[in-house]
Tab-separated table of C-alpha atoms in Angstrom:
chain	number	residue	atom	x	y	z
A	4	MET	CA	157.773	77.421	164.558
A	5	TYR	CA	155.412	75.543	162.309
A	6	LYS	CA	156.557	73.145	159.674
A	7	THR	CA	154.772	72.738	156.391
A	8	MET	CA	155.011	69.447	154.579
A	9	TYR	CA	154.671	69.468	150.790
A	10	THR	CA	154.246	66.579	148.448
A	11	LEU	CA	155.736	67.357	145.052
A	12	THR	CA	154.767	65.595	141.865
A	13	PRO	CA	156.248	66.089	138.407
A	14	ALA	CA	154.419	68.364	136.018
A	15	GLN	CA	154.391	68.520	132.273
A	16	PRO	CA	157.068	70.687	130.661
A	17	THR	CA	155.979	74.228	130.003
A	18	ARG	CA	155.507	75.490	126.482
A	19	TYR	CA	156.530	79.032	127.412
A	20	PRO	CA	160.326	79.369	127.825
A	21	ILE	CA	161.529	82.106	130.134
A	22	THR	CA	164.255	84.148	128.464
A	23	HIS	CA	164.293	87.390	130.410
A	24	LEU	CA	165.768	85.922	133.676
A	25	SER	CA	169.338	85.169	134.453
A	26	GLU	CA	170.514	81.569	133.988
A	27	PRO	CA	170.326	80.377	137.667
A	28	HIS	CA	166.921	81.928	138.253
A	29	SER	CA	165.633	80.722	134.887
A	30	SER	CA	166.659	77.158	135.683
A	31	LEU	CA	164.924	77.250	139.105
A	32	LEU	CA	161.721	78.657	137.632
A	33	HIS	CA	161.858	76.066	134.893
A	34	TYR	CA	161.773	73.230	137.439
A	35	VAL	CA	159.179	74.893	139.669
A	36	LYS	CA	156.752	75.318	136.797
A	37	ARG	CA	157.097	71.638	135.997
A	38	MET	CA	155.899	70.551	139.441
A	39	HIS	CA	152.528	69.957	141.159
A	40	PHE	CA	152.415	69.613	144.930
A	41	LYS	CA	149.936	69.315	147.801
A	42	THR	CA	149.913	71.068	151.124
A	43	THR	CA	149.145	69.385	154.433
A	44	SER	CA	145.592	70.707	154.095
A	45	ASN	CA	145.355	68.635	150.877
A	46	ASN	CA	145.223	71.691	148.611
A	47	LYS	CA	146.710	71.210	145.172
A	48	GLU	CA	149.341	73.746	144.250
A	49	PHE	CA	150.738	74.392	140.793
A	50	PHE	CA	151.737	77.245	138.539
A	51	ASP	CA	150.145	78.116	135.234
A	52	SER	CA	151.941	79.103	132.081
A	53	GLU	CA	152.275	82.643	133.361
A	54	GLY	CA	153.789	81.506	136.635
A	55	ASN	CA	150.681	82.254	138.672
A	56	PRO	CA	149.364	79.881	141.390
A	57	PRO	CA	145.650	78.883	141.413
A	58	ALA	CA	143.257	81.573	142.668
A	59	ARG	CA	141.567	80.787	145.961
A	60	TYR	CA	139.316	83.207	147.760
A	61	ASP	CA	137.089	83.016	150.785
A	62	ILE	CA	133.769	84.781	150.386
A	63	VAL	CA	132.920	86.517	153.632
A	64	ASN	CA	129.899	88.408	154.819
A	65	TRP	CA	130.254	91.255	157.334
A	66	GLN	CA	127.747	90.680	160.091
A	67	LYS	CA	127.068	92.337	163.431
A	68	GLY	CA	128.019	90.228	166.403
A	69	VAL	CA	127.274	90.497	170.089
A	70	GLY	CA	127.587	94.040	171.333
A	71	GLY	CA	127.383	95.479	167.817
A	72	THR	CA	130.847	94.377	166.776
A	73	LEU	CA	131.480	93.458	163.145
A	74	MET	CA	132.758	90.035	162.292
A	75	GLN	CA	133.542	88.175	159.120
A	76	VAL	CA	131.421	85.113	158.451
A	77	LYS	CA	132.595	82.790	155.689
A	78	VAL	CA	129.688	82.098	153.373
A	79	GLY	CA	131.469	80.550	150.395
A	80	ARG	CA	134.645	80.203	148.428
A	81	TYR	CA	136.129	80.446	144.970
A	82	ASP	CA	138.796	77.957	143.876
A	83	SER	CA	140.008	77.919	140.293
A	84	SER	CA	141.659	74.527	140.822
A	85	ALA	CA	138.416	72.815	141.883
A	86	PRO	CA	136.654	70.409	139.495
A	87	LEU	CA	134.441	71.858	136.789
A	88	GLY	CA	131.206	73.203	138.215
A	89	GLN	CA	132.563	73.425	141.762
A	90	GLU	CA	134.824	76.450	141.407
A	91	PHE	CA	132.264	78.763	143.027
A	92	LEU	CA	130.361	77.653	146.133
A	93	LEU	CA	128.023	79.909	148.103
A	94	ASN	CA	125.742	79.234	151.065
A	95	SER	CA	123.164	81.991	150.616
A	96	SER	CA	121.101	80.837	153.597
A	97	ILE	CA	123.578	82.297	156.107
A	98	ILE	CA	124.032	85.635	154.344
A	99	LEU	CA	122.643	88.665	156.109
A	100	TRP	CA	121.899	91.774	154.042
A	101	ALA	CA	121.140	95.301	155.193
A	102	ALA	CA	119.061	95.574	158.362
A	103	GLY	CA	119.598	91.859	159.007
A	104	SER	CA	117.366	90.759	156.103
A	105	LYS	CA	117.961	87.384	154.498
A	106	GLU	CA	116.063	88.312	151.324
A	107	THR	CA	118.411	88.965	148.422
A	108	PRO	CA	117.982	92.520	147.112
A	109	PRO	CA	117.509	92.908	143.351
A	110	SER	CA	120.611	93.751	141.382
A	111	VAL	CA	118.721	95.980	138.949
A	112	CYS	CA	116.553	99.047	139.463
A	113	SER	CA	113.690	97.545	137.396
A	114	PRO	CA	111.760	94.329	138.019
A	115	SER	CA	112.213	91.400	135.658
A	116	CYS	CA	110.138	91.457	132.442
A	117	PRO	CA	107.843	88.414	132.211
A	118	PRO	CA	107.277	86.462	128.975
A	119	GLY	CA	105.224	88.445	126.489
A	120	PHE	CA	107.254	91.600	127.139
A	121	ARG	CA	110.599	92.905	125.937
A	122	ILE	CA	113.203	95.101	127.602
A	123	VAL	CA	113.467	98.730	126.485
A	124	PRO	CA	116.326	100.784	128.068
A	125	ILE	CA	115.419	104.049	129.764
A	126	GLN	CA	117.360	106.927	128.274
A	127	GLY	CA	119.662	108.686	130.719
A	128	LYS	CA	119.656	105.854	133.275
A	129	PRO	CA	122.037	102.922	133.869
A	130	VAL	CA	121.692	99.824	131.715
A	131	CYS	CA	120.182	97.961	134.659
A	132	CYS	CA	117.201	100.317	134.510
A	133	PHE	CA	114.629	99.488	131.843
A	134	GLN	CA	110.916	99.310	131.173
A	135	CYS	CA	108.851	96.320	130.044
A	136	VAL	CA	106.976	96.832	126.783
A	137	LEU	CA	104.313	94.386	125.565
A	138	CYS	CA	105.214	92.668	122.313
A	139	PRO	CA	103.311	93.899	119.224
A	140	LEU	CA	100.387	91.865	117.887
A	141	GLY	CA	101.647	88.863	115.982
A	142	GLU	CA	104.917	88.740	117.965
A	143	ILE	CA	105.850	86.888	121.163
A	144	SER	CA	108.587	86.505	123.764
A	145	ASN	CA	108.649	83.126	125.496
A	146	GLN	CA	111.226	83.865	128.202
A	147	SER	CA	111.837	86.487	130.879
A	148	ASP	CA	113.861	89.621	130.158
A	149	SER	CA	113.730	89.160	126.380
A	150	ILE	CA	115.511	91.826	124.391
A	151	ASP	CA	113.523	91.230	121.200
A	152	CYS	CA	110.149	89.752	120.277
A	153	LEU	CA	109.809	86.893	117.798
A	154	GLN	CA	107.521	87.161	114.762
A	155	CYS	CA	104.900	84.415	114.526
A	156	PRO	CA	104.618	82.435	111.258
A	157	TRP	CA	102.121	83.712	108.675
A	158	ASN	CA	99.476	81.163	109.676
A	159	HIS	CA	99.875	81.709	113.428
A	160	TRP	CA	99.065	84.565	115.801
A	161	SER	CA	100.086	85.581	119.292
A	162	ASN	CA	97.848	84.558	122.190
A	163	GLU	CA	96.450	86.990	124.766
A	164	LYS	CA	99.594	86.840	126.919
A	165	GLN	CA	101.838	87.317	123.860
A	166	ASP	CA	104.056	84.425	124.970
A	167	GLN	CA	102.962	81.738	122.510
A	168	CYS	CA	102.070	81.494	118.813
A	169	ILE	CA	98.735	79.794	118.166
A	170	PRO	CA	97.126	78.870	114.812
A	171	LYS	CA	95.021	81.599	113.245
A	172	VAL	CA	91.263	81.128	112.967
A	173	ILE	CA	90.206	80.236	109.411
A	174	GLU	CA	87.022	82.140	108.582
A	175	PHE	CA	84.506	81.882	105.755
A	176	LEU	CA	80.723	81.829	105.488
A	177	SER	CA	80.062	78.167	106.240
A	178	TYR	CA	76.868	76.140	106.365
A	179	GLU	CA	77.479	75.544	110.101
A	180	ASP	CA	77.691	79.259	110.846
A	181	PRO	CA	74.377	80.692	112.205
A	182	LEU	CA	74.461	83.373	109.530
A	183	GLY	CA	75.115	80.754	106.854
A	184	VAL	CA	72.288	78.557	108.138
A	185	THR	CA	69.863	81.499	108.059
A	186	LEU	CA	70.766	82.513	104.510
A	187	THR	CA	70.708	78.901	103.269
A	188	THR	CA	67.265	78.355	104.765
A	189	ALA	CA	65.970	81.593	103.253
A	190	SER	CA	67.366	80.659	99.844
A	191	ILE	CA	65.818	77.189	99.817
A	192	LEU	CA	62.416	78.350	101.107
A	193	SER	CA	62.315	81.185	98.562
A	194	SER	CA	63.138	78.854	95.687
A	195	LEU	CA	60.448	76.420	96.848
A	196	THR	CA	57.976	79.295	96.991
A	197	SER	CA	58.823	80.256	93.425
A	198	LEU	CA	58.409	76.644	92.274
A	199	SER	CA	55.084	76.425	94.116
A	200	ILE	CA	53.796	79.506	92.294
A	201	LEU	CA	55.011	78.008	89.019
A	202	GLY	CA	53.056	74.841	89.790
A	203	LEU	CA	49.981	76.914	90.618
A	204	PHE	CA	50.238	78.841	87.356
A	205	ILE	CA	50.630	75.649	85.351
A	206	HIS	CA	47.593	74.172	87.102
A	207	GLN	CA	45.581	77.342	86.431
A	208	ARG	CA	47.024	77.892	82.954
A	209	SER	CA	43.621	78.082	81.314
A	210	THR	CA	42.264	80.780	83.610
A	211	PRO	CA	42.034	84.371	82.328
A	212	ILE	CA	44.365	85.883	84.956
A	213	VAL	CA	47.194	83.601	83.822
A	214	ARG	CA	46.494	83.857	80.066
A	215	ALA	CA	46.038	87.629	80.076
A	216	ASN	CA	49.583	88.342	81.217
A	217	ASN	CA	51.593	86.147	78.833
A	218	ARG	CA	51.780	82.866	80.669
A	219	SER	CA	54.855	81.587	78.778
A	220	LEU	CA	56.852	84.574	80.000
A	221	SER	CA	55.467	84.049	83.488
A	222	TYR	CA	56.706	80.445	83.454
A	223	LEU	CA	60.144	81.536	82.271
A	224	LEU	CA	60.293	84.358	84.818
A	225	LEU	CA	59.416	82.010	87.682
A	226	CYS	CA	62.120	79.570	86.573
A	227	ALA	CA	64.609	82.472	86.392
A	228	LEU	CA	63.639	83.606	89.889
A	229	THR	CA	64.143	80.077	91.188
A	230	LEU	CA	67.658	80.074	89.721
A	231	CYS	CA	68.316	83.483	91.280
A	232	PHE	CA	67.431	82.150	94.716
A	233	LEU	CA	69.562	79.038	94.236
A	234	SER	CA	72.548	81.026	92.889
A	235	SER	CA	73.063	82.455	96.371
A	236	LEU	CA	74.020	78.967	97.612
A	237	ALA	CA	77.225	79.187	95.553
A	238	PHE	CA	78.401	81.925	97.913
A	239	ILE	CA	78.029	79.758	101.045
A	240	GLY	CA	80.561	77.136	102.121
A	241	TYR	CA	84.306	76.848	101.634
A	242	PRO	CA	85.200	78.990	98.609
A	243	THR	CA	86.888	76.427	96.396
A	244	THR	CA	88.260	77.396	92.997
A	245	GLU	CA	85.240	75.808	91.300
A	246	LYS	CA	82.831	77.901	93.374
A	247	CYS	CA	84.841	81.039	92.733
A	248	LEU	CA	84.657	80.318	89.015
A	249	ILE	CA	80.874	80.023	88.749
A	250	ARG	CA	79.274	82.008	91.565
A	251	GLN	CA	79.470	85.558	90.148
A	252	ALA	CA	78.801	84.364	86.612
A	253	ALA	CA	75.756	82.366	87.789
A	254	PHE	CA	74.465	85.359	89.706
A	255	GLY	CA	74.948	87.747	86.779
A	256	VAL	CA	73.435	85.526	84.072
A	257	THR	CA	70.394	84.384	86.096
A	258	PHE	CA	69.553	87.942	87.116
A	259	ALA	CA	70.008	89.154	83.549
A	260	LEU	CA	67.579	86.437	82.416
A	261	CYS	CA	65.144	87.451	85.155
A	262	VAL	CA	65.208	91.193	84.409
A	263	SER	CA	65.087	90.501	80.650
A	264	CYS	CA	61.874	88.530	81.158
A	265	ILE	CA	60.374	91.459	83.059
A	266	LEU	CA	61.469	93.874	80.320
A	267	ALA	CA	59.919	91.609	77.700
A	268	LYS	CA	56.668	91.399	79.700
A	269	THR	CA	56.585	95.187	79.974
A	270	ILE	CA	57.149	95.639	76.252
A	271	MET	CA	54.468	93.092	75.470
A	272	VAL	CA	51.984	94.900	77.742
A	273	VAL	CA	52.540	98.131	75.809
A	274	ILE	CA	52.323	96.382	72.429
A	275	ALA	CA	49.159	94.493	73.434
A	276	PHE	CA	47.438	97.705	74.473
A	277	ASN	CA	48.332	99.518	71.272
A	278	ALA	CA	47.351	96.492	69.195
A	279	THR	CA	43.737	96.881	70.332
A	280	LYS	CA	43.415	100.195	68.519
A	281	PRO	CA	41.725	100.107	65.090
A	282	ASP	CA	44.092	99.786	62.119
A	283	SER	CA	47.098	99.330	64.447
A	284	ASN	CA	50.312	97.959	62.930
A	285	MET	CA	51.340	96.559	66.327
A	286	ARG	CA	49.236	93.412	65.912
A	287	ARG	CA	51.993	91.686	63.954
A	288	TRP	CA	54.330	91.991	66.981
A	289	VAL	CA	51.882	90.299	69.313
A	290	GLY	CA	53.210	86.823	70.110
A	291	PRO	CA	56.051	85.074	71.893
A	292	LYS	CA	58.605	85.632	69.107
A	293	LEU	CA	59.405	89.231	70.051
A	294	SER	CA	59.570	88.358	73.731
A	295	TYR	CA	62.134	85.630	73.190
A	296	MET	CA	64.210	87.907	70.958
A	297	VAL	CA	64.351	90.575	73.692
A	298	ILE	CA	65.223	88.000	76.352
A	299	SER	CA	67.908	86.332	74.216
A	300	ALA	CA	69.543	89.607	73.205
A	301	CYS	CA	69.640	91.084	76.713
A	302	THR	CA	70.850	87.872	78.349
A	303	PHE	CA	73.500	87.318	75.668
A	304	VAL	CA	75.163	90.632	76.491
A	305	GLN	CA	75.507	89.574	80.136
A	306	VAL	CA	76.870	86.178	79.103
A	307	VAL	CA	79.556	87.913	77.025
A	308	LEU	CA	80.479	90.146	79.970
A	309	CYS	CA	80.757	87.201	82.370
A	310	VAL	CA	82.731	85.020	79.968
A	311	SER	CA	85.131	87.869	79.242
A	312	TRP	CA	85.566	88.409	82.978
A	313	VAL	CA	86.317	84.743	83.651
A	314	LEU	CA	88.720	84.393	80.712
A	315	SER	CA	90.625	87.615	81.374
A	316	SER	CA	91.005	87.065	85.134
A	317	THR	CA	90.145	83.573	86.267
A	318	PRO	CA	88.771	83.707	89.854
A	319	ILE	CA	90.762	81.648	92.370
A	320	SER	CA	90.518	80.816	96.063
A	321	GLN	CA	93.053	82.584	98.281
A	322	TYR	CA	94.007	83.198	101.919
A	323	ASN	CA	93.747	86.799	103.087
A	324	THR	CA	95.714	87.498	106.287
A	325	THR	CA	95.572	91.308	106.172
A	326	ILE	CA	91.861	92.033	106.712
A	327	GLN	CA	91.513	90.961	110.346
A	328	PRO	CA	94.415	90.332	112.771
A	329	GLY	CA	94.545	86.777	114.030
A	330	LYS	CA	92.295	85.414	111.265
A	331	ILE	CA	92.801	83.847	107.857
A	332	ILE	CA	89.940	84.878	105.579
A	333	VAL	CA	89.359	82.330	102.823
A	334	GLU	CA	87.928	84.288	99.905
A	335	CYS	CA	87.653	84.355	96.133
A	336	TYR	CA	90.026	86.609	94.284
A	337	GLU	CA	87.938	87.655	91.298
A	338	GLY	CA	90.353	89.991	89.573
A	339	PRO	CA	89.767	93.713	89.018
A	340	SER	CA	86.583	94.948	90.683
A	341	ILE	CA	85.643	96.877	87.516
A	342	ALA	CA	84.418	93.613	85.980
A	343	PHE	CA	82.000	93.063	88.876
A	344	TRP	CA	80.700	96.615	88.670
A	345	CYS	CA	80.247	96.349	84.897
A	346	MET	CA	78.147	93.217	85.378
A	347	LEU	CA	76.118	94.877	88.138
A	348	GLY	CA	75.814	98.090	86.118
A	349	TYR	CA	74.361	96.198	83.170
A	350	LEU	CA	71.720	94.687	85.458
A	351	GLY	CA	70.957	98.179	86.700
A	352	LEU	CA	70.582	99.382	83.116
A	353	LEU	CA	68.097	96.618	82.276
A	354	ALA	CA	66.145	97.291	85.469
A	355	THR	CA	66.076	101.033	84.787
A	356	VAL	CA	64.752	100.552	81.257
A	357	SER	CA	62.094	98.165	82.543
A	358	PHE	CA	61.130	100.658	85.246
A	359	ILE	CA	60.828	103.542	82.785
A	360	VAL	CA	58.735	101.544	80.308
A	361	ALA	CA	56.504	100.169	83.061
A	362	PHE	CA	56.120	103.607	84.630
A	363	LEU	CA	55.006	105.131	81.337
A	364	ALA	CA	52.506	102.289	80.872
A	365	ARG	CA	51.159	102.321	84.427
A	366	LYS	CA	47.908	104.121	83.417
A	367	LEU	CA	46.860	101.538	80.869
A	368	PRO	CA	43.368	100.037	81.359
A	369	ASP	CA	42.958	97.645	84.258
A	370	SER	CA	42.999	94.645	81.943
A	371	PHE	CA	46.668	95.347	81.473
A	372	ASN	CA	47.492	96.590	84.957
A	373	GLU	CA	50.559	94.326	85.231
A	374	ALA	CA	52.594	97.421	84.317
A	375	GLN	CA	51.776	98.806	87.743
A	376	PHE	CA	53.110	95.697	89.452
A	377	ILE	CA	56.252	95.777	87.298
A	378	THR	CA	56.773	99.436	88.233
A	379	PHE	CA	56.694	98.627	91.933
A	380	SER	CA	58.885	95.533	91.484
A	381	MET	CA	61.548	97.445	89.551
A	382	LEU	CA	61.454	100.271	92.100
A	383	ALA	CA	62.052	97.777	94.909
A	384	PHE	CA	64.723	95.977	92.876
A	385	LEU	CA	66.679	99.165	92.188
A	386	SER	CA	66.322	100.338	95.802
A	387	VAL	CA	67.844	97.110	97.101
A	388	TRP	CA	70.894	97.285	94.833
A	389	ILE	CA	71.433	101.006	95.368
A	390	ALA	CA	71.462	100.390	99.127
A	391	PHE	CA	73.711	97.373	98.560
A	392	ILE	CA	76.625	99.375	97.130
A	393	PRO	CA	77.652	101.363	100.259
A	394	ALA	CA	76.875	98.417	102.545
A	395	PHE	CA	78.993	96.095	100.375
A	396	LEU	CA	81.952	98.488	100.320
A	397	SER	CA	81.893	98.986	104.099
A	398	THR	CA	82.054	95.281	105.041
A	399	GLN	CA	84.851	92.724	104.873
A	400	GLY	CA	85.348	88.989	105.045
A	401	LYS	CA	82.368	86.708	105.365
A	402	TYR	CA	80.041	89.646	106.052
A	403	MET	CA	80.768	91.045	102.587
A	404	VAL	CA	79.656	87.721	101.104
A	405	ALA	CA	76.594	87.665	103.364
A	406	MET	CA	75.682	91.183	102.234
A	407	GLU	CA	75.711	90.128	98.581
A	408	ILE	CA	73.584	87.054	99.354
A	409	PHE	CA	71.110	89.237	101.235
A	410	ALA	CA	70.861	91.602	98.253
A	411	ILE	CA	70.260	88.657	95.896
A	412	LEU	CA	67.507	87.185	98.064
A	413	SER	CA	65.768	90.467	98.903
A	414	SER	CA	65.760	91.748	95.309
A	415	SER	CA	64.460	88.411	94.018
A	416	LEU	CA	61.763	88.330	96.671
A	417	SER	CA	60.682	91.864	95.741
A	418	LEU	CA	60.171	90.757	92.128
A	419	LEU	CA	58.332	87.607	93.168
A	420	SER	CA	56.091	89.452	95.619
A	421	CYS	CA	55.164	92.462	93.493
A	422	ILE	CA	54.468	90.583	90.256
A	423	PHE	CA	53.010	87.243	91.322
A	424	LEU	CA	51.483	87.548	94.787
A	425	PRO	CA	48.521	89.683	93.587
A	426	LYS	CA	47.705	87.021	90.956
A	427	CYS	CA	48.070	84.237	93.537
A	428	TYR	CA	45.676	86.134	95.785
A	429	ILE	CA	43.053	86.240	93.045
A	430	ILE	CA	43.576	82.606	92.018
A	431	MET	CA	43.418	81.187	95.535
A	432	LEU	CA	41.234	83.589	97.535
A	433	ARG	CA	39.128	85.451	94.939
A	434	PRO	CA	38.377	82.881	92.225
A	435	GLU	CA	35.082	84.622	91.401
A	436	ILE	CA	36.933	87.528	89.754
A	437	ASN	CA	39.241	85.217	87.806
A	438	SER	CA	36.954	85.293	84.779
A	439	ARG	CA	37.028	86.762	81.291
A	440	GLU	CA	33.880	88.777	81.928
A	441	HIS	CA	35.399	90.433	84.977
A	442	LEU	CA	38.607	91.301	83.158
A	443	MET	CA	36.708	92.624	80.142
A	444	GLY	CA	34.412	94.659	82.353
A	445	ARG	CA	37.200	96.408	84.222
A	446	GLY	CA	38.854	97.854	81.132
A	447	LYS	CA	37.604	100.118	78.405
A	448	SER	CA	39.397	98.261	75.641
A	449	ASN	CA	39.391	94.723	74.417
A	450	THR	CA	41.750	92.241	75.971
A	451	ILE	CA	44.376	90.534	73.822
A	452	ASN	CA	45.811	87.411	75.368
A	453	VAL	CA	49.460	86.802	74.622
A	454	GLN	CA	50.027	83.118	75.172
């Protein structure tokens, strides 16, 4: 017979009185529940409030022994009375699974979902069976087996692995961008070309080719073209509120001034031709006064349109996060687009009128053949802006801005080339025909110079 030695220590009184037992048994249980004791194996024994002793279990693993017999191998234990964190102990290195494998089999029928994915249950299968679905764009999961994906902040975007939010790329047409550098260079070179032609005309101001085509209007037109080229620079760089406020207005007013000068030149060509006829009443209109009235009136209408646009809907700089995923497009919010199209439509109206007048006057004598050049220039001008409309509507972000700059530069260059390059050719390469006798000999009517 074996003897078991117990060491009993007092316990705290229980808070749960026993009332359903008889008096002797109730008294015994009362004292037992107040006691802690140790066995000879140094195990602590006590009873909880429900009268239950601490739970102790051996964790065994059934393994095949010699001769194919099964034996129990203790691989761990569970003891509810052990200190915190030591209740469950397991030596996984000595566990043998099916077929003698030491590799722990997965407890689910689906592999673990890595970061960047979320768990989606498979309908009709146990909850341990699921599929891994990549998080949507702009959302991430930064831990394995995530149930949901986290939305990135408005100024961040998910990386390629969808497990981290990174700052969005801020995009605008900058001076460091290759496209911005190209357009800036083209704008500056074009404006310098226009100023060079202006200097040439001023130097040759007394020659017949300059005087015969209203040199004051030519000076003003070259200055207007220079401003047109330079107005495109307002579209490049970070779109601050100040740039947003002036860039469309500068573009609209300078182009209105430019096309108004061409319209005035065309009108003056027609008047000058008719003034050469005997007893013509058109002679009183020959002079710069009518030209400046036409230019002032036509430009004033555009100024009113632009001022009304700015006052009714002041352009501001804004962040656009909806055009391209993962990018913040810095752009100018310029209010309702109808204002822009009204401004552009008015320019088209002026150009159309100039084209019609120049086309009707294209067969005037050679002394007044500037109408032919104006016809070609207005045809090129209108072609550029007609092609601009679908291209502008089909682009977004910085490429929309670049498209408008390209239209400004190409239309201005068409005017500069068609109207002034033929005169520059005569002045610089054919000076022998830059004479009054040559101009008078080419036409059948007398030449009237409008200074």
